[in-house]
Amino acid sequence: MIDLKFLRDHPETVRASQVTRGEDPALVDQLIAADERRREAIAAADSLRAEQKAFGKKIGQASPEERPALLAGSNELKAKVKEAEAAQKAAAEEVDRLQMLLSNVVEGAPAGGEDDFVVLEHVGEPRSFDFEPKDHLALGESLGLIDMERGAKVSGARFYFLTGYGALLQLAMLNLAAQKAVANGFQLMVPPVLVRPEVMSGTGFLGAHSDEIYYLPQDDLYLVGTSEVALAGYHQGEIIDLSAGPKRYAGWSSCFRREAGSHGKDTRGILRVHQFDKVEMFTWCKPEEAAAEHQRLLNMERDMLAAVEVPYRIIDVAGGDLGASAARKFDTEAWVPTQGTYRELTSTSNCTTFQARRLQVRYRDDAGRTQTCATLNGTLATTRWLVAILENNQQADGSVLVPKALQPFLGREVLEPVK
């Protein structure tokens, strides 16, 4: 949720952010009005409580003859205080409700929707083939790496088995990501994949896209679509020590997404599936450090993508395509030869103080005062990377060259078709 003081001081900035996102700017005025009613309700309740306290002293000093009439007045005042406190509570709840509806304030992202991103950089050249390249599923099946048919038999559409060297290739990629994260000062974590509603809501995932999330009503728990959620909840309600610099975590977990509304899109192969594995970076830092930390996470993604030897581009995601918690997001998209286009492999988001305010995570500044932290996240490797690795490294004989950085984990340089 956004800072109410910032909202009061900069309402035009928040309205402009709503417009950039393609969301309703009228929500800003509704929240400002609700905040004003809340403050008026607090003042009214405080005034009545002060009057009640003074009246109590008056009763204590009254003569026996005066006391019955004063006690009757006290009961009337007590009822007014109770009514004012109820009004104060209702006003506060309305502010909370509206705050939870308002997305984070966009910082620097272009306006528009999914197609209005800005390309910031191209890295590597798309490869020219002197043969007809196969897509990742044809390669995965011929090499004995992917079994979609049995995945569907066991679990339904958009599930799969990674088999043999397919499983080893994913483990190699994730292990490399984990090593790079640890070498860069991230604490490796294997977090829970089931979280409570307040944690899922606190990270901003129970808004417009809540239908993407698997929910277990009997246990009142959600399956995470990214370990960002559990890592954000790790310090819920705490005052953390940032005096030595940001706290950085890297979560290795399975992730789950319903892919609601994506019927007919990317149904072939493992590009858009219900379950996948991922190494996700997550940072807690001071707000003034967040922009630099965002670039740090992006540079780590650059390093990882260079290691798996795929051409990619970096885009600045438009405001209308940002999640509710992100103020700005950069995506890296790899070239997929058989699709003739770039497809998202990673993203990194600066969520400023939005998530930490919801989850009540703070730090102490140099003066010892508590302040709200900033949070950032970024993907360092995930299952869909196999799509780009296989397609970009295939050979005319149907084999696939293993990127050099992954060879030590697999113990071989080439993956060959199974007989």
Short mmCIF file of C-alpha atoms in Angstrom, two decimals:
data_model
loop_
_atom_site.label_atom_id
_atom_site.label_comp_id
_atom_site.label_asym_id
_atom_site.label_seq_id
_atom_site.Cartn_x
_atom_site.Cartn_y
_atom_site.Cartn_z
CA MET A 1 0.00 0.00 0.00
CA ILE A 2 1.13 3.53 -0.62
CA ASP A 3 2.11 6.07 2.05
CA LEU A 4 -0.88 8.22 3.03
CA LYS A 5 1.35 11.22 3.70
CA PHE A 6 2.76 10.93 0.18
CA LEU A 7 -0.80 10.68 -1.14
CA ARG A 8 -1.87 13.86 0.69
CA ASP A 9 1.25 15.77 -0.41
CA HIS A 10 1.38 14.52 -4.03
CA PRO A 11 -2.14 13.56 -5.16
CA GLU A 12 -1.43 14.52 -8.79
CA THR A 13 1.53 12.13 -8.91
CA VAL A 14 -0.66 9.26 -7.70
CA ARG A 15 -3.45 10.17 -10.14
CA ALA A 16 -0.93 10.25 -13.00
CA SER A 17 0.34 6.82 -11.91
CA GLN A 18 -3.19 5.44 -12.07
CA VAL A 19 -3.59 6.81 -15.59
CA THR A 20 -0.23 5.32 -16.64
CA ARG A 21 -1.43 1.95 -15.36
CA GLY A 22 -4.78 2.26 -17.10
CA GLU A 23 -6.51 2.20 -13.72
CA ASP A 24 -9.14 4.52 -12.24
CA PRO A 25 -7.68 7.84 -10.95
CA ALA A 26 -10.95 8.49 -9.08
CA LEU A 27 -9.77 5.94 -6.51
CA VAL A 28 -7.17 8.50 -5.41
CA ASP A 29 -9.85 11.06 -4.55
CA GLN A 30 -11.94 8.42 -2.80
CA LEU A 31 -8.96 7.52 -0.61
CA ILE A 32 -8.14 11.17 0.13
CA ALA A 33 -11.75 11.79 1.19
CA ALA A 34 -11.80 8.62 3.31
CA ASP A 35 -8.53 9.64 4.98
CA GLU A 36 -10.01 13.05 5.80
CA ARG A 37 -13.08 11.39 7.34
CA ARG A 38 -10.81 9.10 9.36
CA ARG A 39 -8.82 12.01 10.74
CA GLU A 40 -12.04 13.87 11.59
CA ALA A 41 -13.34 10.74 13.35
CA ILE A 42 -10.10 10.45 15.34
CA ALA A 43 -10.32 14.09 16.40
CA ALA A 44 -13.99 13.71 17.41
CA ALA A 45 -13.30 10.57 19.43
CA ASP A 46 -10.24 12.14 21.11
CA SER A 47 -12.29 15.20 22.06
CA LEU A 48 -15.04 13.11 23.59
CA ARG A 49 -12.54 10.95 25.48
CA ALA A 50 -10.90 14.09 26.91
CA GLU A 51 -14.34 15.41 27.90
CA GLN A 52 -15.15 12.06 29.52
CA LYS A 53 -11.91 12.12 31.50
CA ALA A 54 -12.57 15.68 32.72
CA PHE A 55 -16.16 14.74 33.59
CA GLY A 56 -14.88 11.82 35.64
CA LYS A 57 -12.75 14.16 37.74
CA LYS A 58 -15.76 16.43 38.21
CA ILE A 59 -17.82 13.49 39.52
CA GLY A 60 -15.05 12.59 41.94
CA GLN A 61 -15.07 16.10 43.37
CA ALA A 62 -18.91 16.47 43.47
CA SER A 63 -21.06 16.44 46.58
CA PRO A 64 -23.41 13.49 47.24
CA GLU A 65 -26.34 15.67 46.19
CA GLU A 66 -24.78 16.57 42.82
CA ARG A 67 -23.46 13.11 41.96
CA PRO A 68 -26.69 11.37 40.69
CA ALA A 69 -27.27 14.01 38.01
CA LEU A 70 -23.59 13.94 37.03
CA LEU A 71 -23.60 10.14 36.78
CA ALA A 72 -26.56 10.30 34.42
CA GLY A 73 -24.62 12.76 32.27
CA SER A 74 -21.60 10.47 32.45
CA ASN A 75 -23.58 7.54 31.04
CA GLU A 76 -24.80 9.72 28.20
CA LEU A 77 -21.22 10.81 27.48
CA LYS A 78 -20.01 7.21 27.67
CA ALA A 79 -22.51 6.24 24.96
CA LYS A 80 -21.28 9.12 22.78
CA VAL A 81 -17.66 7.97 23.22
CA LYS A 82 -18.60 4.44 22.27
CA GLU A 83 -20.41 5.69 19.17
CA ALA A 84 -17.45 7.91 18.19
CA GLU A 85 -14.99 5.04 18.61
CA ALA A 86 -17.14 2.84 16.40
CA ALA A 87 -17.18 5.60 13.77
CA GLN A 88 -13.39 5.92 14.06
CA LYS A 89 -12.95 2.17 13.56
CA ALA A 90 -15.27 2.14 10.54
CA ALA A 91 -13.46 5.13 9.00
CA ALA A 92 -10.07 3.42 9.50
CA GLU A 93 -11.35 0.21 7.93
CA GLU A 94 -12.57 2.13 4.86
CA VAL A 95 -9.15 3.75 4.47
CA ASP A 96 -7.48 0.33 4.72
CA ARG A 97 -9.88 -1.10 2.15
CA LEU A 98 -9.20 1.66 -0.36
CA GLN A 99 -5.45 1.58 0.29
CA MET A 100 -5.39 -2.13 -0.55
CA LEU A 101 -7.13 -1.38 -3.87
CA LEU A 102 -4.62 1.26 -4.96
CA SER A 103 -1.61 -0.03 -6.88
CA ASN A 104 1.94 1.16 -6.26
CA VAL A 105 3.01 4.52 -7.70
CA VAL A 106 4.77 4.03 -11.04
CA GLU A 107 8.33 5.37 -11.19
CA GLY A 108 9.66 6.01 -14.68
CA ALA A 109 7.80 3.27 -16.57
CA PRO A 110 6.30 4.15 -19.96
CA ALA A 111 2.54 4.54 -20.21
CA GLY A 112 0.39 1.97 -21.99
CA GLY A 113 -0.30 -1.74 -21.93
CA GLU A 114 1.40 -5.02 -22.75
CA ASP A 115 2.61 -3.90 -26.20
CA ASP A 116 3.86 -0.47 -25.15
CA PHE A 117 7.19 -1.52 -23.60
CA VAL A 118 10.42 0.26 -24.50
CA VAL A 119 13.40 -1.81 -25.68
CA LEU A 120 16.47 -0.72 -23.72
CA GLU A 121 19.13 -3.08 -25.04
CA HIS A 122 19.84 -6.02 -27.35
CA VAL A 123 22.50 -8.53 -26.30
CA GLY A 124 23.75 -11.07 -28.83
CA GLU A 125 22.56 -11.69 -32.37
CA PRO A 126 19.77 -14.11 -33.28
CA ARG A 127 21.37 -17.10 -34.95
CA SER A 128 20.96 -17.86 -38.67
CA PHE A 129 20.34 -21.55 -39.34
CA ASP A 130 21.38 -23.41 -42.51
CA PHE A 131 18.77 -26.03 -41.66
CA GLU A 132 15.14 -26.02 -40.48
CA PRO A 133 15.34 -25.63 -36.69
CA LYS A 134 13.13 -27.75 -34.45
CA ASP A 135 11.10 -26.26 -31.63
CA HIS A 136 11.99 -27.05 -28.03
CA LEU A 137 9.36 -29.77 -27.63
CA ALA A 138 10.44 -31.68 -30.75
CA LEU A 139 14.03 -31.43 -29.51
CA GLY A 140 13.07 -32.36 -25.97
CA GLU A 141 11.22 -35.46 -27.13
CA SER A 142 13.90 -36.62 -29.56
CA LEU A 143 16.62 -36.11 -26.95
CA GLY A 144 14.62 -37.84 -24.21
CA LEU A 145 14.38 -34.67 -22.09
CA ILE A 146 10.66 -33.84 -21.95
CA ASP A 147 7.54 -36.04 -21.73
CA MET A 148 4.38 -33.99 -22.14
CA GLU A 149 2.12 -36.93 -22.96
CA ARG A 150 2.70 -38.70 -19.66
CA GLY A 151 2.59 -35.38 -17.79
CA ALA A 152 -0.93 -34.85 -19.14
CA LYS A 153 -1.86 -38.45 -18.30
CA VAL A 154 -0.77 -38.00 -14.69
CA SER A 155 -1.87 -34.42 -14.00
CA GLY A 156 -3.71 -32.93 -17.00
CA ALA A 157 -2.90 -30.33 -19.62
CA ARG A 158 0.18 -28.13 -19.17
CA PHE A 159 1.97 -30.60 -16.93
CA TYR A 160 5.09 -32.49 -17.98
CA PHE A 161 7.95 -34.70 -16.91
CA LEU A 162 11.56 -33.61 -17.29
CA THR A 163 13.39 -36.88 -17.86
CA GLY A 164 17.02 -37.96 -17.86
CA TYR A 165 19.25 -35.17 -19.06
CA GLY A 166 16.22 -32.87 -19.18
CA ALA A 167 16.03 -33.05 -15.39
CA LEU A 168 19.82 -32.72 -15.13
CA LEU A 169 19.81 -29.70 -17.45
CA GLN A 170 17.29 -27.91 -15.26
CA LEU A 171 19.22 -28.80 -12.10
CA ALA A 172 22.43 -27.58 -13.77
CA MET A 173 20.83 -24.24 -14.60
CA LEU A 174 19.33 -23.78 -11.13
CA ASN A 175 22.55 -24.85 -9.41
CA LEU A 176 24.51 -22.34 -11.46
CA ALA A 177 21.99 -19.64 -10.50
CA ALA A 178 22.26 -20.60 -6.83
CA GLN A 179 26.06 -20.47 -6.98
CA LYS A 180 26.01 -17.03 -8.61
CA ALA A 181 23.52 -15.76 -6.03
CA VAL A 182 25.62 -16.96 -3.08
CA ALA A 183 28.79 -15.54 -4.65
CA ASN A 184 27.01 -12.15 -4.83
CA GLY A 185 26.03 -12.10 -1.17
CA PHE A 186 22.56 -13.66 -1.33
CA GLN A 187 21.51 -16.13 1.35
CA LEU A 188 20.14 -19.25 -0.32
CA MET A 189 16.71 -20.33 0.93
CA VAL A 190 14.33 -23.21 0.22
CA PRO A 191 11.07 -21.55 1.31
CA PRO A 192 7.56 -22.95 1.84
CA VAL A 193 5.40 -23.09 -1.27
CA LEU A 194 2.16 -22.73 0.71
CA VAL A 195 1.49 -19.38 2.38
CA ARG A 196 -1.23 -17.75 4.45
CA PRO A 197 -3.70 -15.24 2.93
CA GLU A 198 -2.16 -12.26 4.73
CA VAL A 199 1.23 -13.01 3.18
CA MET A 200 -0.19 -13.48 -0.32
CA SER A 201 -2.22 -10.28 0.06
CA GLY A 202 0.74 -8.43 1.58
CA THR A 203 2.82 -8.98 -1.53
CA GLY A 204 0.04 -7.64 -3.76
CA PHE A 205 -0.95 -10.86 -5.53
CA LEU A 206 -4.60 -11.03 -4.46
CA GLY A 207 -5.80 -8.19 -6.66
CA ALA A 208 -6.82 -8.24 -10.31
CA HIS A 209 -4.87 -11.43 -11.05
CA SER A 210 -5.89 -13.52 -8.06
CA ASP A 211 -7.49 -16.04 -10.42
CA GLU A 212 -3.94 -17.08 -11.39
CA ILE A 213 -3.33 -18.49 -7.90
CA TYR A 214 -4.11 -21.99 -6.64
CA TYR A 215 -6.07 -21.85 -3.36
CA LEU A 216 -6.63 -24.68 -0.85
CA PRO A 217 -9.85 -23.65 0.95
CA GLN A 218 -9.77 -26.50 3.46
CA ASP A 219 -6.44 -25.22 4.80
CA ASP A 220 -6.87 -21.52 3.88
CA LEU A 221 -3.50 -21.56 2.15
CA TYR A 222 -2.24 -20.45 -1.26
CA LEU A 223 0.31 -22.13 -3.53
CA VAL A 224 2.93 -19.57 -4.53
CA GLY A 225 3.59 -18.56 -8.12
CA THR A 226 7.02 -17.30 -7.08
CA SER A 227 9.17 -17.67 -3.97
CA GLU A 228 9.05 -13.85 -3.77
CA VAL A 229 5.86 -14.32 -1.74
CA ALA A 230 7.39 -16.49 0.99
CA LEU A 231 10.59 -14.43 1.09
CA ALA A 232 8.55 -11.26 1.52
CA GLY A 233 6.65 -12.88 4.39
CA TYR A 234 9.89 -14.04 6.06
CA HIS A 235 10.29 -10.75 7.97
CA GLN A 236 6.58 -9.91 8.33
CA GLY A 237 5.96 -7.69 11.37
CA GLU A 238 9.68 -7.27 12.13
CA ILE A 239 12.12 -4.40 12.51
CA ILE A 240 15.16 -5.61 10.57
CA ASP A 241 18.77 -4.42 10.71
CA LEU A 242 19.92 -2.73 7.50
CA SER A 243 22.88 -0.94 9.07
CA ALA A 244 25.34 -3.21 7.23
CA GLY A 245 23.50 -2.89 3.91
CA PRO A 246 20.58 -4.63 2.18
CA LYS A 247 19.38 -8.10 3.15
CA ARG A 248 19.47 -10.34 0.08
CA TYR A 249 17.85 -13.76 -0.26
CA ALA A 250 17.63 -16.25 -3.12
CA GLY A 251 14.70 -18.67 -2.96
CA TRP A 252 14.79 -22.03 -4.79
CA SER A 253 11.31 -23.46 -5.07
CA SER A 254 8.66 -25.05 -7.20
CA CYS A 255 6.06 -22.51 -8.34
CA PHE A 256 2.43 -22.91 -9.39
CA ARG A 257 0.18 -20.85 -11.67
CA ARG A 258 -3.32 -21.59 -12.90
CA GLU A 259 -2.73 -19.76 -16.21
CA ALA A 260 -6.35 -18.65 -16.11
CA GLY A 261 -7.44 -16.86 -19.26
CA SER A 262 -4.56 -18.24 -21.32
CA HIS A 263 -6.54 -20.97 -23.08
CA GLY A 264 -5.14 -21.55 -26.54
CA LYS A 265 -1.96 -19.53 -25.83
CA ASP A 266 1.44 -21.27 -25.78
CA THR A 267 -0.15 -24.68 -25.29
CA ARG A 268 2.74 -26.51 -26.95
CA GLY A 269 5.68 -27.47 -24.77
CA ILE A 270 6.83 -25.96 -21.49
CA LEU A 271 6.63 -22.23 -22.17
CA ARG A 272 3.40 -21.68 -20.22
CA VAL A 273 2.76 -24.42 -17.66
CA HIS A 274 1.12 -24.90 -14.27
CA GLN A 275 4.24 -25.99 -12.33
CA PHE A 276 7.87 -24.99 -12.73
CA ASP A 277 11.03 -24.48 -10.69
CA LYS A 278 12.79 -21.19 -10.15
CA VAL A 279 15.58 -19.38 -8.32
CA GLU A 280 14.26 -15.97 -7.30
CA MET A 281 16.25 -13.09 -5.82
CA PHE A 282 14.66 -10.91 -3.14
CA THR A 283 16.10 -7.81 -1.47
CA TRP A 284 15.18 -5.70 1.56
CA CYS A 285 16.86 -2.29 1.51
CA LYS A 286 16.45 1.36 2.40
CA PRO A 287 14.19 3.24 -0.06
CA GLU A 288 17.04 5.47 -1.25
CA GLU A 289 19.03 2.35 -2.22
CA ALA A 290 16.25 0.73 -4.26
CA ALA A 291 17.04 2.15 -7.71
CA ALA A 292 20.69 1.06 -7.52
CA GLU A 293 19.65 -2.34 -6.18
CA HIS A 294 17.28 -2.72 -9.14
CA GLN A 295 20.21 -2.30 -11.52
CA ARG A 296 22.24 -4.77 -9.47
CA LEU A 297 19.55 -7.45 -9.87
CA LEU A 298 19.29 -6.70 -13.59
CA ASN A 299 23.06 -7.08 -13.96
CA MET A 300 22.94 -10.45 -12.22
CA GLU A 301 20.29 -11.55 -14.71
CA ARG A 302 22.55 -10.34 -17.53
CA ASP A 303 25.41 -12.43 -16.14
CA MET A 304 23.26 -15.53 -15.89
CA LEU A 305 21.86 -15.16 -19.40
CA ALA A 306 25.39 -14.74 -20.78
CA ALA A 307 26.33 -18.01 -19.06
CA VAL A 308 23.59 -19.99 -20.85
CA GLU A 309 24.53 -18.44 -24.20
CA VAL A 310 21.22 -17.14 -25.56
CA PRO A 311 20.59 -13.83 -27.39
CA TYR A 312 18.17 -11.58 -25.50
CA ARG A 313 16.82 -8.10 -25.12
CA ILE A 314 15.90 -5.98 -22.08
CA ILE A 315 12.62 -4.08 -22.01
CA ASP A 316 11.18 -1.41 -19.75
CA VAL A 317 7.68 -2.73 -19.03
CA ALA A 318 4.79 -0.27 -19.53
CA GLY A 319 2.73 0.87 -16.55
CA GLY A 320 -0.40 -0.96 -17.67
CA ASP A 321 1.49 -4.26 -17.69
CA LEU A 322 2.96 -3.90 -14.20
CA GLY A 323 1.74 -5.96 -11.28
CA ALA A 324 0.07 -4.01 -8.48
CA SER A 325 3.18 -4.03 -6.28
CA ALA A 326 5.78 -2.98 -8.88
CA ALA A 327 6.76 0.66 -9.39
CA ARG A 328 9.02 -0.34 -12.28
CA LYS A 329 9.95 -3.61 -13.96
CA PHE A 330 12.56 -4.70 -16.47
CA ASP A 331 12.04 -7.94 -18.41
CA THR A 332 14.72 -9.89 -20.22
CA GLU A 333 13.40 -11.73 -23.27
CA ALA A 334 15.32 -14.46 -25.12
CA TRP A 335 15.18 -15.03 -28.86
CA VAL A 336 13.15 -18.16 -29.69
CA PRO A 337 14.15 -19.18 -33.25
CA THR A 338 11.10 -21.25 -34.18
CA GLN A 339 8.76 -18.45 -33.07
CA GLY A 340 10.82 -15.70 -34.69
CA THR A 341 10.37 -13.47 -31.66
CA TYR A 342 11.61 -12.68 -28.17
CA ARG A 343 9.90 -14.34 -25.18
CA GLU A 344 10.19 -13.41 -21.51
CA LEU A 345 12.74 -15.34 -19.46
CA THR A 346 13.21 -13.12 -16.41
CA SER A 347 11.85 -10.02 -14.81
CA THR A 348 13.10 -7.78 -12.01
CA SER A 349 10.83 -5.37 -10.14
CA ASN A 350 11.32 -2.46 -7.78
CA CYS A 351 8.35 -2.53 -5.39
CA THR A 352 9.56 0.48 -3.35
CA THR A 353 7.85 0.49 0.08
CA PHE A 354 4.55 -1.00 -1.18
CA GLN A 355 4.98 -4.58 0.06
CA ALA A 356 6.86 -3.72 3.25
CA ARG A 357 4.13 -1.29 4.32
CA ARG A 358 1.50 -4.01 3.90
CA LEU A 359 3.64 -6.57 5.72
CA GLN A 360 4.79 -4.06 8.38
CA VAL A 361 8.52 -4.56 7.85
CA ARG A 362 10.67 -1.67 9.03
CA TYR A 363 14.26 -0.70 9.83
CA ARG A 364 15.86 1.94 12.05
CA ASP A 365 17.47 4.95 10.40
CA ASP A 366 20.64 6.64 11.67
CA ALA A 367 18.58 8.58 14.20
CA GLY A 368 16.98 5.40 15.54
CA ARG A 369 13.56 6.13 14.05
CA THR A 370 11.66 3.30 12.38
CA GLN A 371 11.16 3.62 8.62
CA THR A 372 9.48 1.40 6.02
CA CYS A 373 11.80 -0.81 3.97
CA ALA A 374 11.86 -1.14 0.18
CA THR A 375 11.64 -4.54 -1.55
CA LEU A 376 12.88 -5.78 -4.92
CA ASN A 377 12.78 -9.12 -6.70
CA GLY A 378 14.27 -10.72 -9.79
CA THR A 379 14.38 -14.15 -11.44
CA LEU A 380 17.80 -15.75 -11.84
CA ALA A 381 16.72 -18.98 -13.57
CA THR A 382 13.50 -20.87 -14.26
CA THR A 383 12.21 -23.87 -16.20
CA ARG A 384 11.16 -21.94 -19.32
CA TRP A 385 14.85 -21.10 -19.92
CA LEU A 386 15.14 -24.63 -21.33
CA VAL A 387 13.08 -23.43 -24.32
CA ALA A 388 15.72 -20.87 -25.32
CA ILE A 389 18.71 -23.06 -24.41
CA LEU A 390 17.53 -25.98 -26.53
CA GLU A 391 16.41 -24.00 -29.58
CA ASN A 392 19.40 -21.67 -29.77
CA ASN A 393 22.01 -24.42 -29.27
CA GLN A 394 20.62 -27.10 -31.61
CA GLN A 395 22.65 -28.64 -34.43
CA ALA A 396 21.67 -29.95 -37.86
CA ASP A 397 21.94 -33.59 -36.71
CA GLY A 398 19.31 -33.00 -34.00
CA SER A 399 21.83 -32.75 -31.16
CA VAL A 400 22.10 -29.79 -28.77
CA LEU A 401 25.33 -28.23 -27.52
CA VAL A 402 25.39 -27.80 -23.74
CA PRO A 403 26.46 -24.24 -22.76
CA LYS A 404 29.97 -24.35 -21.29
CA ALA A 405 28.85 -23.02 -17.91
CA LEU A 406 26.43 -25.96 -17.54
CA GLN A 407 28.76 -28.71 -18.76
CA PRO A 408 30.38 -29.40 -15.35
CA PHE A 409 26.95 -30.16 -13.88
CA LEU A 410 25.94 -32.52 -16.72
CA GLY A 411 29.32 -34.12 -17.37
CA ARG A 412 28.92 -33.81 -21.14
CA GLU A 413 29.20 -31.25 -23.94
CA VAL A 414 26.47 -32.50 -26.29
CA LEU A 415 22.97 -33.91 -25.85
CA GLU A 416 22.24 -36.43 -28.61
CA PRO A 417 18.99 -37.95 -29.87
CA VAL A 418 18.02 -41.16 -28.12
CA LYS A 419 17.67 -44.26 -30.28
#
